[in-house]
Amino acid sequence: MDQQNIRIVPTFSLDDQAWLRRSSIPVPKFWAGHTVAPQTGDALRVGGRQFIIQARVWEHDGAMPVLRLFLSSGHAESDTVFG
């Protein structure tokens, strides 16, 4: 798969989108230059939170294929102690 010909768009929950905006956390282009598309179950860490790819949806925006990734809600940092 030639990654130059597709656009990969991570889709966060509304709460996580708000958190990313408030915290001014940029979402890196994780798959830039890779030849393997992300799979369901893959994990991403952004701003100290972990997101799991729960679903993948292929779309076409009229110019190129788009792979939309639907992510789980962000989890607290792995070193957070609860209770």
Coordinates of C-alpha atoms in Angstrom, one line a residue:
M1 CA 0.0 0.0 0.0
D2 CA 1.4 3.4 -1.0
Q3 CA 0.8 5.7 1.9
Q4 CA 1.4 8.7 -0.4
N5 CA -1.9 8.0 -2.1
I6 CA -4.1 7.9 1.1
R7 CA -4.9 10.3 3.9
I8 CA -5.2 8.8 7.4
V9 CA -7.5 10.8 9.8
P10 CA -7.7 9.9 13.5
T11 CA -11.2 10.6 14.9
F12 CA -11.3 11.3 18.6
S13 CA -14.3 11.5 20.9
L14 CA -15.8 14.9 21.6
D15 CA -14.3 15.0 25.1
D16 CA -10.8 14.0 23.8
Q17 CA -11.1 16.6 21.0
A18 CA -11.8 19.3 23.6
W19 CA -8.9 18.1 25.8
L20 CA -6.5 18.2 22.8
R21 CA -7.6 21.8 22.0
R22 CA -7.4 23.0 25.6
S23 CA -4.0 21.5 26.1
S24 CA -2.7 22.6 22.7
I25 CA -1.5 19.1 22.0
P26 CA -0.6 18.4 18.3
V27 CA -1.5 15.0 16.9
P28 CA 1.5 13.7 15.0
K29 CA 1.3 12.1 11.6
F30 CA 2.1 8.6 12.9
W31 CA 2.0 6.9 9.6
A32 CA 3.8 9.4 7.4
G33 CA 6.2 7.4 5.2
H34 CA 5.1 4.0 6.4
T35 CA 3.9 1.3 4.0
V36 CA 1.6 -0.5 6.4
A37 CA -1.8 1.0 7.3
P38 CA -2.9 1.0 11.0
Q39 CA -5.0 -1.9 12.2
T40 CA -7.9 -2.2 14.6
G41 CA -6.5 -2.8 18.1
D42 CA -3.3 -0.7 17.5
A43 CA -2.6 1.7 20.3
L44 CA -1.5 5.4 20.0
R45 CA -0.1 7.6 22.7
V46 CA -0.8 11.3 22.4
G47 CA -0.1 13.8 25.1
G48 CA 0.4 11.0 27.7
R49 CA -2.9 9.3 27.0
Q50 CA -3.5 6.1 25.2
F51 CA -6.0 5.6 22.4
I52 CA -7.0 2.2 20.8
I53 CA -8.1 2.0 17.2
Q54 CA -11.6 0.6 17.5
A55 CA -12.8 0.9 13.9
R56 CA -11.5 1.8 10.4
V57 CA -13.6 3.3 7.7
W58 CA -12.5 3.8 4.1
E59 CA -13.9 6.9 2.4
H60 CA -13.1 8.9 -0.7
D61 CA -13.1 12.7 -0.5
G62 CA -13.3 13.2 -4.3
A63 CA -9.5 13.6 -4.6
M64 CA -8.0 10.6 -2.7
P65 CA -8.8 7.7 -0.5
V66 CA -9.2 8.5 3.2
L67 CA -8.8 6.0 6.0
R68 CA -10.7 7.3 9.0
L69 CA -9.7 5.8 12.4
F70 CA -12.2 5.8 15.2
L71 CA -10.3 5.9 18.5
S72 CA -11.3 4.8 22.0
S73 CA -11.6 7.4 24.7
G74 CA -8.2 8.5 26.1
H75 CA -6.9 6.7 29.2
A76 CA -5.1 8.4 32.0
E77 CA -1.3 8.3 31.9
S78 CA 0.0 4.8 32.5
D79 CA 1.9 5.9 35.7
T80 CA -1.3 7.4 37.3
V81 CA -2.3 5.8 40.6
F82 CA -6.0 5.4 41.3
G83 CA -7.4 5.1 44.7

